[in-house]
JSON list of C-alpha atoms in Angstrom, two decimals:
[
{"chain": "A", "resi": 1, "resn": "MET", "atom": "CA", "xyz": [-127.21, 127.87, 183.69]},
{"chain": "A", "resi": 2, "resn": "ARG", "atom": "CA", "xyz": [-124.49, 130.24, 182.50]},
{"chain": "A", "resi": 3, "resn": "TYR", "atom": "CA", "xyz": [-122.01, 132.09, 184.71]},
{"chain": "A", "resi": 4, "resn": "PHE", "atom": "CA", "xyz": [-119.52, 134.86, 184.02]},
{"chain": "A", "resi": 5, "resn": "ILE", "atom": "CA", "xyz": [-116.16, 134.87, 185.82]},
{"chain": "A", "resi": 6, "resn": "THR", "atom": "CA", "xyz": [-114.23, 138.14, 186.01]},
{"chain": "A", "resi": 7, "resn": "LEU", "atom": "CA", "xyz": [-110.55, 137.58, 186.73]},
{"chain": "A", "resi": 8, "resn": "SER", "atom": "CA", "xyz": [-107.07, 139.04, 186.38]},
{"chain": "A", "resi": 9, "resn": "TYR", "atom": "CA", "xyz": [-103.69, 137.44, 185.89]},
{"chain": "A", "resi": 10, "resn": "ASP", "atom": "CA", "xyz": [-99.98, 137.95, 185.49]},
{"chain": "A", "resi": 11, "resn": "GLY", "atom": "CA", "xyz": [-99.24, 136.17, 182.22]},
{"chain": "A", "resi": 12, "resn": "THR", "atom": "CA", "xyz": [-95.48, 135.89, 182.70]},
{"chain": "A", "resi": 13, "resn": "ARG", "atom": "CA", "xyz": [-95.30, 132.14, 183.16]},
{"chain": "A", "resi": 14, "resn": "TYR", "atom": "CA", "xyz": [-98.23, 131.15, 180.95]},
{"chain": "A", "resi": 15, "resn": "HIS", "atom": "CA", "xyz": [-98.41, 130.23, 177.28]},
{"chain": "A", "resi": 16, "resn": "GLY", "atom": "CA", "xyz": [-101.33, 132.63, 176.90]},
{"chain": "A", "resi": 17, "resn": "TRP", "atom": "CA", "xyz": [-104.99, 132.32, 177.82]},
{"chain": "A", "resi": 18, "resn": "GLN", "atom": "CA", "xyz": [-105.88, 129.41, 175.55]},
{"chain": "A", "resi": 19, "resn": "ILE", "atom": "CA", "xyz": [-105.07, 125.79, 176.41]},
{"chain": "A", "resi": 20, "resn": "GLN", "atom": "CA", "xyz": [-101.84, 124.71, 174.71]},
{"chain": "A", "resi": 21, "resn": "PRO", "atom": "CA", "xyz": [-100.37, 121.22, 174.26]},
{"chain": "A", "resi": 22, "resn": "ASN", "atom": "CA", "xyz": [-96.86, 122.38, 175.17]},
{"chain": "A", "resi": 23, "resn": "GLY", "atom": "CA", "xyz": [-97.32, 124.47, 178.30]},
{"chain": "A", "resi": 24, "resn": "ASP", "atom": "CA", "xyz": [-99.62, 125.76, 181.01]},
{"chain": "A", "resi": 25, "resn": "SER", "atom": "CA", "xyz": [-102.30, 128.31, 180.22]},
{"chain": "A", "resi": 26, "resn": "VAL", "atom": "CA", "xyz": [-104.65, 130.48, 182.25]},
{"chain": "A", "resi": 27, "resn": "GLN", "atom": "CA", "xyz": [-107.69, 128.73, 180.78]},
{"chain": "A", "resi": 28, "resn": "ALA", "atom": "CA", "xyz": [-106.33, 125.36, 181.91]},
{"chain": "A", "resi": 29, "resn": "GLU", "atom": "CA", "xyz": [-105.83, 126.62, 185.48]},
{"chain": "A", "resi": 30, "resn": "ILE", "atom": "CA", "xyz": [-109.39, 128.01, 185.61]},
{"chain": "A", "resi": 31, "resn": "GLU", "atom": "CA", "xyz": [-110.89, 124.81, 184.21]},
{"chain": "A", "resi": 32, "resn": "ARG", "atom": "CA", "xyz": [-108.94, 122.63, 186.66]},
{"chain": "A", "resi": 33, "resn": "ALA", "atom": "CA", "xyz": [-110.12, 124.69, 189.63]},
{"chain": "A", "resi": 34, "resn": "LEU", "atom": "CA", "xyz": [-113.76, 124.80, 188.53]},
{"chain": "A", "resi": 35, "resn": "SER", "atom": "CA", "xyz": [-113.88, 121.10, 187.66]},
{"chain": "A", "resi": 36, "resn": "LEU", "atom": "CA", "xyz": [-112.54, 120.19, 191.10]},
{"chain": "A", "resi": 37, "resn": "LEU", "atom": "CA", "xyz": [-114.80, 122.54, 193.06]},
{"chain": "A", "resi": 38, "resn": "LEU", "atom": "CA", "xyz": [-117.96, 121.73, 191.10]},
{"chain": "A", "resi": 39, "resn": "ARG", "atom": "CA", "xyz": [-117.08, 118.03, 190.78]},
{"chain": "A", "resi": 40, "resn": "GLN", "atom": "CA", "xyz": [-117.72, 118.16, 187.04]},
{"chain": "A", "resi": 41, "resn": "GLU", "atom": "CA", "xyz": [-115.12, 116.59, 184.79]},
{"chain": "A", "resi": 42, "resn": "GLY", "atom": "CA", "xyz": [-114.50, 118.17, 181.41]},
{"chain": "A", "resi": 43, "resn": "LEU", "atom": "CA", "xyz": [-115.94, 121.55, 182.39]},
{"chain": "A", "resi": 44, "resn": "HIS", "atom": "CA", "xyz": [-115.08, 124.10, 179.68]},
{"chain": "A", "resi": 45, "resn": "VAL", "atom": "CA", "xyz": [-114.66, 127.87, 180.05]},
{"chain": "A", "resi": 46, "resn": "THR", "atom": "CA", "xyz": [-114.80, 130.33, 177.15]},
{"chain": "A", "resi": 47, "resn": "GLY", "atom": "CA", "xyz": [-112.77, 133.52, 177.43]},
{"chain": "A", "resi": 48, "resn": "ALA", "atom": "CA", "xyz": [-113.46, 136.97, 176.02]},
{"chain": "A", "resi": 49, "resn": "GLY", "atom": "CA", "xyz": [-110.20, 136.80, 174.08]},
{"chain": "A", "resi": 50, "resn": "ARG", "atom": "CA", "xyz": [-106.97, 134.91, 173.60]},
{"chain": "A", "resi": 51, "resn": "THR", "atom": "CA", "xyz": [-104.08, 136.80, 175.12]},
{"chain": "A", "resi": 52, "resn": "ASP", "atom": "CA", "xyz": [-100.70, 135.62, 173.83]},
{"chain": "A", "resi": 53, "resn": "ALA", "atom": "CA", "xyz": [-97.90, 134.07, 175.87]},
{"chain": "A", "resi": 54, "resn": "GLY", "atom": "CA", "xyz": [-96.57, 136.52, 178.45]},
{"chain": "A", "resi": 55, "resn": "VAL", "atom": "CA", "xyz": [-99.44, 139.02, 178.08]},
{"chain": "A", "resi": 56, "resn": "HIS", "atom": "CA", "xyz": [-101.24, 140.10, 181.25]},
{"chain": "A", "resi": 57, "resn": "ALA", "atom": "CA", "xyz": [-104.88, 140.89, 182.01]},
{"chain": "A", "resi": 58, "resn": "ARG", "atom": "CA", "xyz": [-106.20, 143.30, 184.58]},
{"chain": "A", "resi": 59, "resn": "MET", "atom": "CA", "xyz": [-109.64, 142.20, 183.44]},
{"chain": "A", "resi": 60, "resn": "MET", "atom": "CA", "xyz": [-110.55, 138.99, 181.65]},
{"chain": "A", "resi": 61, "resn": "VAL", "atom": "CA", "xyz": [-114.07, 137.59, 181.45]},
{"chain": "A", "resi": 62, "resn": "ALA", "atom": "CA", "xyz": [-114.94, 133.95, 180.83]},
{"chain": "A", "resi": 63, "resn": "HIS", "atom": "CA", "xyz": [-118.16, 131.94, 180.95]},
{"chain": "A", "resi": 64, "resn": "PHE", "atom": "CA", "xyz": [-119.04, 128.38, 181.86]},
{"chain": "A", "resi": 65, "resn": "ASP", "atom": "CA", "xyz": [-122.26, 126.35, 181.85]},
{"chain": "A", "resi": 66, "resn": "VAL", "atom": "CA", "xyz": [-123.70, 123.89, 184.36]},
{"chain": "A", "resi": 67, "resn": "GLY", "atom": "CA", "xyz": [-126.98, 122.02, 184.58]},
{"chain": "A", "resi": 68, "resn": "PRO", "atom": "CA", "xyz": [-129.89, 123.23, 186.77]},
{"chain": "A", "resi": 69, "resn": "GLU", "atom": "CA", "xyz": [-129.16, 120.79, 189.61]},
{"chain": "A", "resi": 70, "resn": "LYS", "atom": "CA", "xyz": [-125.54, 121.90, 189.83]},
{"chain": "A", "resi": 71, "resn": "ALA", "atom": "CA", "xyz": [-126.54, 125.57, 189.52]},
{"chain": "A", "resi": 72, "resn": "ALA", "atom": "CA", "xyz": [-128.91, 125.28, 192.49]},
{"chain": "A", "resi": 73, "resn": "ALA", "atom": "CA", "xyz": [-125.95, 124.46, 194.73]},
{"chain": "A", "resi": 74, "resn": "ILE", "atom": "CA", "xyz": [-123.68, 127.30, 193.53]},
{"chain": "A", "resi": 75, "resn": "ASP", "atom": "CA", "xyz": [-123.01, 130.23, 195.86]},
{"chain": "A", "resi": 76, "resn": "CYS", "atom": "CA", "xyz": [-121.15, 132.67, 193.60]},
{"chain": "A", "resi": 77, "resn": "MET", "atom": "CA", "xyz": [-119.30, 134.46, 196.42]},
{"chain": "A", "resi": 78, "resn": "GLN", "atom": "CA", "xyz": [-118.19, 131.20, 198.00]},
{"chain": "A", "resi": 79, "resn": "LEU", "atom": "CA", "xyz": [-117.15, 129.74, 194.66]},
{"chain": "A", "resi": 80, "resn": "ALA", "atom": "CA", "xyz": [-115.00, 132.80, 193.91]},
{"chain": "A", "resi": 81, "resn": "TYR", "atom": "CA", "xyz": [-113.44, 132.58, 197.38]},
{"chain": "A", "resi": 82, "resn": "LYS", "atom": "CA", "xyz": [-112.64, 128.87, 196.99]},
{"chain": "A", "resi": 83, "resn": "MET", "atom": "CA", "xyz": [-111.21, 129.39, 193.51]},
{"chain": "A", "resi": 84, "resn": "ASN", "atom": "CA", "xyz": [-108.85, 132.04, 194.84]},
{"chain": "A", "resi": 85, "resn": "ARG", "atom": "CA", "xyz": [-107.67, 129.63, 197.53]},
{"chain": "A", "resi": 86, "resn": "LEU", "atom": "CA", "xyz": [-107.04, 126.97, 194.89]},
{"chain": "A", "resi": 87, "resn": "LEU", "atom": "CA", "xyz": [-105.62, 128.99, 192.01]},
{"chain": "A", "resi": 88, "resn": "PRO", "atom": "CA", "xyz": [-101.94, 130.01, 191.75]},
{"chain": "A", "resi": 89, "resn": "GLN", "atom": "CA", "xyz": [-100.96, 133.39, 193.17]},
{"chain": "A", "resi": 90, "resn": "ASP", "atom": "CA", "xyz": [-100.68, 134.92, 189.70]},
{"chain": "A", "resi": 91, "resn": "ILE", "atom": "CA", "xyz": [-104.40, 134.42, 188.92]},
{"chain": "A", "resi": 92, "resn": "ALA", "atom": "CA", "xyz": [-107.18, 136.13, 190.89]},
{"chain": "A", "resi": 93, "resn": "VAL", "atom": "CA", "xyz": [-110.96, 135.87, 190.54]},
{"chain": "A", "resi": 94, "resn": "GLN", "atom": "CA", "xyz": [-112.80, 139.12, 191.25]},
{"chain": "A", "resi": 95, "resn": "HIS", "atom": "CA", "xyz": [-116.36, 137.82, 191.07]},
{"chain": "A", "resi": 96, "resn": "ILE", "atom": "CA", "xyz": [-118.67, 135.21, 189.57]},
{"chain": "A", "resi": 97, "resn": "LYS", "atom": "CA", "xyz": [-122.27, 135.92, 188.57]},
{"chain": "A", "resi": 98, "resn": "ALA", "atom": "CA", "xyz": [-125.16, 134.17, 186.84]},
{"chain": "A", "resi": 99, "resn": "VAL", "atom": "CA", "xyz": [-126.04, 135.67, 183.44]},
{"chain": "A", "resi": 100, "resn": "ALA", "atom": "CA", "xyz": [-128.63, 135.14, 180.74]},
{"chain": "A", "resi": 101, "resn": "GLU", "atom": "CA", "xyz": [-128.17, 132.03, 178.62]},
{"chain": "A", "resi": 102, "resn": "ASP", "atom": "CA", "xyz": [-127.55, 134.10, 175.49]},
{"chain": "A", "resi": 103, "resn": "MET", "atom": "CA", "xyz": [-124.69, 136.08, 177.06]},
{"chain": "A", "resi": 104, "resn": "HIS", "atom": "CA", "xyz": [-121.33, 135.07, 175.64]},
{"chain": "A", "resi": 105, "resn": "ALA", "atom": "CA", "xyz": [-117.97, 136.11, 177.11]},
{"chain": "A", "resi": 106, "resn": "ARG", "atom": "CA", "xyz": [-116.49, 136.65, 173.65]},
{"chain": "A", "resi": 107, "resn": "PHE", "atom": "CA", "xyz": [-119.31, 137.52, 171.27]},
{"chain": "A", "resi": 108, "resn": "SER", "atom": "CA", "xyz": [-121.36, 139.69, 173.65]},
{"chain": "A", "resi": 109, "resn": "ALA", "atom": "CA", "xyz": [-118.41, 141.98, 174.37]},
{"chain": "A", "resi": 110, "resn": "THR", "atom": "CA", "xyz": [-118.81, 145.43, 172.79]},
{"chain": "A", "resi": 111, "resn": "SER", "atom": "CA", "xyz": [-115.27, 146.70, 173.35]},
{"chain": "A", "resi": 112, "resn": "ARG", "atom": "CA", "xyz": [-111.87, 145.74, 174.65]},
{"chain": "A", "resi": 113, "resn": "THR", "atom": "CA", "xyz": [-109.11, 148.06, 175.86]},
{"chain": "A", "resi": 114, "resn": "TYR", "atom": "CA", "xyz": [-105.40, 147.27, 175.93]},
{"chain": "A", "resi": 115, "resn": "PHE", "atom": "CA", "xyz": [-102.55, 149.16, 177.62]},
{"chain": "A", "resi": 116, "resn": "TYR", "atom": "CA", "xyz": [-98.95, 148.95, 176.40]},
{"chain": "A", "resi": 117, "resn": "TYR", "atom": "CA", "xyz": [-96.23, 150.42, 178.64]},
{"chain": "A", "resi": 118, "resn": "ILE", "atom": "CA", "xyz": [-92.88, 151.96, 177.63]},
{"chain": "A", "resi": 119, "resn": "HIS", "atom": "CA", "xyz": [-90.20, 153.46, 179.86]},
{"chain": "A", "resi": 120, "resn": "THR", "atom": "CA", "xyz": [-87.21, 155.38, 178.53]},
{"chain": "A", "resi": 121, "resn": "THR", "atom": "CA", "xyz": [-84.77, 155.14, 181.46]},
{"chain": "A", "resi": 122, "resn": "LYS", "atom": "CA", "xyz": [-83.50, 151.99, 183.16]},
{"chain": "A", "resi": 123, "resn": "ASN", "atom": "CA", "xyz": [-85.77, 151.04, 186.05]},
{"chain": "A", "resi": 124, "resn": "PRO", "atom": "CA", "xyz": [-85.46, 147.66, 187.81]},
{"chain": "A", "resi": 125, "resn": "PHE", "atom": "CA", "xyz": [-89.03, 147.89, 189.12]},
{"chain": "A", "resi": 126, "resn": "LEU", "atom": "CA", "xyz": [-90.58, 148.25, 185.65]},
{"chain": "A", "resi": 127, "resn": "ARG", "atom": "CA", "xyz": [-88.63, 145.66, 183.70]},
{"chain": "A", "resi": 128, "resn": "GLN", "atom": "CA", "xyz": [-91.25, 142.91, 184.07]},
{"chain": "A", "resi": 129, "resn": "TYR", "atom": "CA", "xyz": [-94.27, 144.96, 183.02]},
{"chain": "A", "resi": 130, "resn": "SER", "atom": "CA", "xyz": [-92.95, 147.68, 180.71]},
{"chain": "A", "resi": 131, "resn": "CYS", "atom": "CA", "xyz": [-90.74, 147.81, 177.64]},
{"chain": "A", "resi": 132, "resn": "GLU", "atom": "CA", "xyz": [-87.45, 149.61, 178.19]},
{"chain": "A", "resi": 133, "resn": "MET", "atom": "CA", "xyz": [-86.47, 151.75, 175.20]},
{"chain": "A", "resi": 134, "resn": "HIS", "atom": "CA", "xyz": [-83.53, 154.10, 174.81]},
{"chain": "A", "resi": 135, "resn": "TYR", "atom": "CA", "xyz": [-84.41, 155.61, 171.46]},
{"chain": "A", "resi": 136, "resn": "SER", "atom": "CA", "xyz": [-85.37, 159.27, 171.30]},
{"chain": "A", "resi": 137, "resn": "LEU", "atom": "CA", "xyz": [-89.12, 159.03, 170.65]},
{"chain": "A", "resi": 138, "resn": "ASP", "atom": "CA", "xyz": [-91.39, 161.82, 169.41]},
{"chain": "A", "resi": 139, "resn": "PHE", "atom": "CA", "xyz": [-94.58, 160.97, 171.31]},
{"chain": "A", "resi": 140, "resn": "ALA", "atom": "CA", "xyz": [-96.46, 163.96, 169.85]},
{"chain": "A", "resi": 141, "resn": "LEU", "atom": "CA", "xyz": [-95.84, 162.57, 166.37]},
{"chain": "A", "resi": 142, "resn": "MET", "atom": "CA", "xyz": [-96.72, 159.07, 167.57]},
{"chain": "A", "resi": 143, "resn": "ASN", "atom": "CA", "xyz": [-100.04, 160.44, 168.83]},
{"chain": "A", "resi": 144, "resn": "ARG", "atom": "CA", "xyz": [-100.74, 162.00, 165.43]},
{"chain": "A", "resi": 145, "resn": "ALA", "atom": "CA", "xyz": [-100.12, 158.62, 163.83]},
{"chain": "A", "resi": 146, "resn": "ALA", "atom": "CA", "xyz": [-102.17, 156.77, 166.47]},
{"chain": "A", "resi": 147, "resn": "ALA", "atom": "CA", "xyz": [-105.20, 158.97, 165.72]},
{"chain": "A", "resi": 148, "resn": "ILE", "atom": "CA", "xyz": [-105.09, 157.77, 162.11]},
{"chain": "A", "resi": 149, "resn": "LEU", "atom": "CA", "xyz": [-106.03, 154.26, 163.30]},
{"chain": "A", "resi": 150, "resn": "MET", "atom": "CA", "xyz": [-109.56, 155.52, 163.95]},
{"chain": "A", "resi": 151, "resn": "GLU", "atom": "CA", "xyz": [-109.95, 156.44, 160.27]},
{"chain": "A", "resi": 152, "resn": "TYR", "atom": "CA", "xyz": [-109.57, 152.85, 159.05]},
{"chain": "A", "resi": 153, "resn": "ASP", "atom": "CA", "xyz": [-111.35, 149.53, 159.51]},
{"chain": "A", "resi": 154, "resn": "ASP", "atom": "CA", "xyz": [-108.99, 146.98, 157.91]},
{"chain": "A", "resi": 155, "resn": "PHE", "atom": "CA", "xyz": [-105.90, 146.18, 159.98]},
{"chain": "A", "resi": 156, "resn": "GLY", "atom": "CA", "xyz": [-104.42, 143.29, 158.03]},
{"chain": "A", "resi": 157, "resn": "ALA", "atom": "CA", "xyz": [-101.04, 145.05, 158.25]},
{"chain": "A", "resi": 158, "resn": "PHE", "atom": "CA", "xyz": [-100.97, 144.38, 162.00]},
{"chain": "A", "resi": 159, "resn": "CYS", "atom": "CA", "xyz": [-102.25, 140.80, 161.99]},
{"chain": "A", "resi": 160, "resn": "LYS", "atom": "CA", "xyz": [-99.88, 137.93, 162.72]},
{"chain": "A", "resi": 161, "resn": "SER", "atom": "CA", "xyz": [-98.90, 136.20, 159.47]},
{"chain": "A", "resi": 162, "resn": "HIS", "atom": "CA", "xyz": [-100.97, 133.11, 158.62]},
{"chain": "A", "resi": 163, "resn": "ALA", "atom": "CA", "xyz": [-103.38, 133.80, 161.49]},
{"chain": "A", "resi": 164, "resn": "ASP", "atom": "CA", "xyz": [-106.62, 131.86, 161.26]},
{"chain": "A", "resi": 165, "resn": "VAL", "atom": "CA", "xyz": [-109.05, 134.79, 161.03]},
{"chain": "A", "resi": 166, "resn": "LYS", "atom": "CA", "xyz": [-112.11, 135.25, 158.84]},
{"chain": "A", "resi": 167, "resn": "THR", "atom": "CA", "xyz": [-111.80, 139.03, 158.70]},
{"chain": "A", "resi": 168, "resn": "THR", "atom": "CA", "xyz": [-109.21, 141.68, 159.52]},
{"chain": "A", "resi": 169, "resn": "LEU", "atom": "CA", "xyz": [-111.86, 144.36, 160.10]},
{"chain": "A", "resi": 170, "resn": "CYS", "atom": "CA", "xyz": [-111.85, 146.13, 163.48]},
{"chain": "A", "resi": 171, "resn": "HIS", "atom": "CA", "xyz": [-113.41, 149.37, 164.70]},
{"chain": "A", "resi": 172, "resn": "VAL", "atom": "CA", "xyz": [-110.89, 151.37, 166.76]},
{"chain": "A", "resi": 173, "resn": "THR", "atom": "CA", "xyz": [-112.48, 154.05, 168.96]},
{"chain": "A", "resi": 174, "resn": "ARG", "atom": "CA", "xyz": [-109.48, 155.19, 171.01]},
{"chain": "A", "resi": 175, "resn": "ALA", "atom": "CA", "xyz": [-105.75, 155.21, 170.33]},
{"chain": "A", "resi": 176, "resn": "GLU", "atom": "CA", "xyz": [-103.40, 157.50, 172.23]},
{"chain": "A", "resi": 177, "resn": "TRP", "atom": "CA", "xyz": [-100.15, 157.77, 174.15]},
{"chain": "A", "resi": 178, "resn": "ASN", "atom": "CA", "xyz": [-100.40, 159.13, 177.69]},
{"chain": "A", "resi": 179, "resn": "VAL", "atom": "CA", "xyz": [-97.74, 160.08, 180.23]},
{"chain": "A", "resi": 180, "resn": "VAL", "atom": "CA", "xyz": [-97.67, 157.78, 183.28]},
{"chain": "A", "resi": 181, "resn": "ALA", "atom": "CA", "xyz": [-94.72, 159.42, 185.03]},
{"chain": "A", "resi": 182, "resn": "ASP", "atom": "CA", "xyz": [-91.41, 160.99, 184.10]},
{"chain": "A", "resi": 183, "resn": "GLY", "atom": "CA", "xyz": [-89.93, 158.77, 181.38]},
{"chain": "A", "resi": 184, "resn": "GLN", "atom": "CA", "xyz": [-92.95, 156.43, 181.43]},
{"chain": "A", "resi": 185, "resn": "TRP", "atom": "CA", "xyz": [-95.67, 156.22, 178.78]},
{"chain": "A", "resi": 186, "resn": "VAL", "atom": "CA", "xyz": [-98.70, 154.05, 178.08]},
{"chain": "A", "resi": 187, "resn": "PHE", "atom": "CA", "xyz": [-100.41, 153.41, 174.76]},
{"chain": "A", "resi": 188, "resn": "VAL", "atom": "CA", "xyz": [-104.19, 153.06, 175.25]},
{"chain": "A", "resi": 189, "resn": "VAL", "atom": "CA", "xyz": [-106.21, 151.46, 172.48]},
{"chain": "A", "resi": 190, "resn": "THR", "atom": "CA", "xyz": [-109.88, 150.45, 172.41]},
{"chain": "A", "resi": 191, "resn": "ALA", "atom": "CA", "xyz": [-111.70, 148.53, 169.69]},
{"chain": "A", "resi": 192, "resn": "ASN", "atom": "CA", "xyz": [-114.63, 146.20, 169.26]},
{"chain": "A", "resi": 193, "resn": "ARG", "atom": "CA", "xyz": [-112.16, 143.39, 168.51]},
{"chain": "A", "resi": 194, "resn": "PHE", "atom": "CA", "xyz": [-108.44, 142.85, 168.01]},
{"chain": "A", "resi": 195, "resn": "LEU", "atom": "CA", "xyz": [-106.48, 140.63, 165.68]},
{"chain": "A", "resi": 196, "resn": "ARG", "atom": "CA", "xyz": [-103.80, 138.27, 166.91]},
{"chain": "A", "resi": 197, "resn": "ASN", "atom": "CA", "xyz": [-100.64, 140.24, 167.76]},
{"chain": "A", "resi": 198, "resn": "MET", "atom": "CA", "xyz": [-102.34, 143.46, 166.59]},
{"chain": "A", "resi": 199, "resn": "VAL", "atom": "CA", "xyz": [-101.56, 145.76, 169.52]},
{"chain": "A", "resi": 200, "resn": "ARG", "atom": "CA", "xyz": [-97.89, 144.79, 169.69]},
{"chain": "A", "resi": 201, "resn": "ALA", "atom": "CA", "xyz": [-97.53, 145.29, 165.92]},
{"chain": "A", "resi": 202, "resn": "VAL", "atom": "CA", "xyz": [-99.28, 148.68, 166.07]},
{"chain": "A", "resi": 203, "resn": "VAL", "atom": "CA", "xyz": [-96.97, 149.80, 168.90]},
{"chain": "A", "resi": 204, "resn": "GLY", "atom": "CA", "xyz": [-93.92, 148.59, 167.00]},
{"chain": "A", "resi": 205, "resn": "THR", "atom": "CA", "xyz": [-94.99, 150.60, 163.95]},
{"chain": "A", "resi": 206, "resn": "LEU", "atom": "CA", "xyz": [-95.72, 153.71, 166.03]},
{"chain": "A", "resi": 207, "resn": "VAL", "atom": "CA", "xyz": [-92.24, 153.42, 167.52]},
{"chain": "A", "resi": 208, "resn": "GLU", "atom": "CA", "xyz": [-90.86, 153.54, 163.98]},
{"chain": "A", "resi": 209, "resn": "VAL", "atom": "CA", "xyz": [-92.79, 156.80, 163.53]},
{"chain": "A", "resi": 210, "resn": "GLY", "atom": "CA", "xyz": [-91.46, 158.12, 166.85]},
{"chain": "A", "resi": 211, "resn": "ARG", "atom": "CA", "xyz": [-87.88, 157.32, 165.82]},
{"chain": "A", "resi": 212, "resn": "GLY", "atom": "CA", "xyz": [-88.31, 159.22, 162.54]},
{"chain": "A", "resi": 213, "resn": "ARG", "atom": "CA", "xyz": [-88.02, 156.07, 160.43]},
{"chain": "A", "resi": 214, "resn": "LEU", "atom": "CA", "xyz": [-91.62, 156.32, 159.17]},
{"chain": "A", "resi": 215, "resn": "SER", "atom": "CA", "xyz": [-93.52, 159.49, 158.30]},
{"chain": "A", "resi": 216, "resn": "ILE", "atom": "CA", "xyz": [-97.22, 160.03, 158.92]},
{"chain": "A", "resi": 217, "resn": "ASP", "atom": "CA", "xyz": [-97.86, 159.35, 155.23]},
{"chain": "A", "resi": 218, "resn": "ASP", "atom": "CA", "xyz": [-95.77, 156.16, 155.50]},
{"chain": "A", "resi": 219, "resn": "PHE", "atom": "CA", "xyz": [-97.91, 155.05, 158.43]},
{"chain": "A", "resi": 220, "resn": "ARG", "atom": "CA", "xyz": [-101.04, 155.53, 156.32]},
{"chain": "A", "resi": 221, "resn": "ARG", "atom": "CA", "xyz": [-99.49, 153.52, 153.49]},
{"chain": "A", "resi": 222, "resn": "VAL", "atom": "CA", "xyz": [-98.68, 150.68, 155.90]},
{"chain": "A", "resi": 223, "resn": "ILE", "atom": "CA", "xyz": [-102.34, 150.48, 156.96]},
{"chain": "A", "resi": 224, "resn": "GLU", "atom": "CA", "xyz": [-103.65, 150.77, 153.41]},
{"chain": "A", "resi": 225, "resn": "GLY", "atom": "CA", "xyz": [-101.17, 148.17, 152.09]},
{"chain": "A", "resi": 226, "resn": "ARG", "atom": "CA", "xyz": [-102.47, 145.56, 154.57]},
{"chain": "A", "resi": 227, "resn": "ARG", "atom": "CA", "xyz": [-99.14, 143.69, 154.46]},
{"chain": "A", "resi": 228, "resn": "ARG", "atom": "CA", "xyz": [-97.62, 142.60, 157.76]},
{"chain": "A", "resi": 229, "resn": "THR", "atom": "CA", "xyz": [-94.12, 142.85, 156.28]},
{"chain": "A", "resi": 230, "resn": "ASP", "atom": "CA", "xyz": [-94.54, 146.63, 155.85]},
{"chain": "A", "resi": 231, "resn": "ALA", "atom": "CA", "xyz": [-95.37, 147.25, 159.52]},
{"chain": "A", "resi": 232, "resn": "GLY", "atom": "CA", "xyz": [-92.98, 147.49, 162.46]},
{"chain": "A", "resi": 233, "resn": "GLU", "atom": "CA", "xyz": [-91.73, 144.62, 164.58]},
{"chain": "A", "resi": 234, "resn": "SER", "atom": "CA", "xyz": [-93.90, 143.00, 167.21]},
{"chain": "A", "resi": 235, "resn": "MET", "atom": "CA", "xyz": [-93.09, 144.48, 170.61]},
{"chain": "A", "resi": 236, "resn": "PRO", "atom": "CA", "xyz": [-92.32, 142.32, 173.69]},
{"chain": "A", "resi": 237, "resn": "ALA", "atom": "CA", "xyz": [-95.37, 140.70, 175.33]},
{"chain": "A", "resi": 238, "resn": "ASN", "atom": "CA", "xyz": [-94.49, 141.53, 178.94]},
{"chain": "A", "resi": 239, "resn": "ALA", "atom": "CA", "xyz": [-95.55, 145.21, 178.58]},
{"chain": "A", "resi": 240, "resn": "LEU", "atom": "CA", "xyz": [-99.05, 144.44, 177.26]},
{"chain": "A", "resi": 241, "resn": "PHE", "atom": "CA", "xyz": [-102.17, 144.34, 179.47]},
{"chain": "A", "resi": 242, "resn": "LEU", "atom": "CA", "xyz": [-105.77, 143.56, 178.60]},
{"chain": "A", "resi": 243, "resn": "GLN", "atom": "CA", "xyz": [-107.18, 146.39, 180.67]},
{"chain": "A", "resi": 244, "resn": "ASN", "atom": "CA", "xyz": [-110.96, 146.36, 180.27]},
{"chain": "A", "resi": 245, "resn": "ILE", "atom": "CA", "xyz": [-113.89, 144.64, 178.53]},
{"chain": "A", "resi": 246, "resn": "THR", "atom": "CA", "xyz": [-117.38, 146.11, 178.16]},
{"chain": "A", "resi": 247, "resn": "TYR", "atom": "CA", "xyz": [-120.68, 144.35, 177.52]}
]
């Protein structure tokens, strides 16, 4: 029997979603809690994506499988409640539900949305979850550049160098900067899939446009060149949130 877990987490102290040999991960915490509660050693969970170290998720989905005898004893509401009692304070389970056997947390997802936050004046209450920038940024121009992302499918220019990926093709359906409050902005981007480090590299390149260091035509050439070295720097992880996943 297959189950979907919907959860959220503050990624500050984790080495990303995926289990790592050199530090704690969100996946490891989820697997430890489930294995203990279900009394099933070696229980594996598969996430909808692999957020990097320090990246947060307002919505992450993962699945796990158990045999029919174990499934008969599972009360989804109670299991979610017990997991929340057991998990660290920076991870929260919203709900658990049984799904069809062919549903897959990663491959059945039709879209993912990320938010990246920027603030332009010093604010002690934003420093952990937003990137403080003191450059003069032209957000109207950055929005013109962001819209260009929806005209392309190959985003090799924004993929982490030497990443183990079979394809750099993605279908972006939304890319825009929105005002959150005075001096606070969020970049919203939706696609069917994302490459490793893609959102932070896109934001870094859009910032170059906003600073006047890249023109709109330059931004196009970066995408078409498909070389990571031509794009902007990767922005800090603490301002990035996996916001939503659709199935």
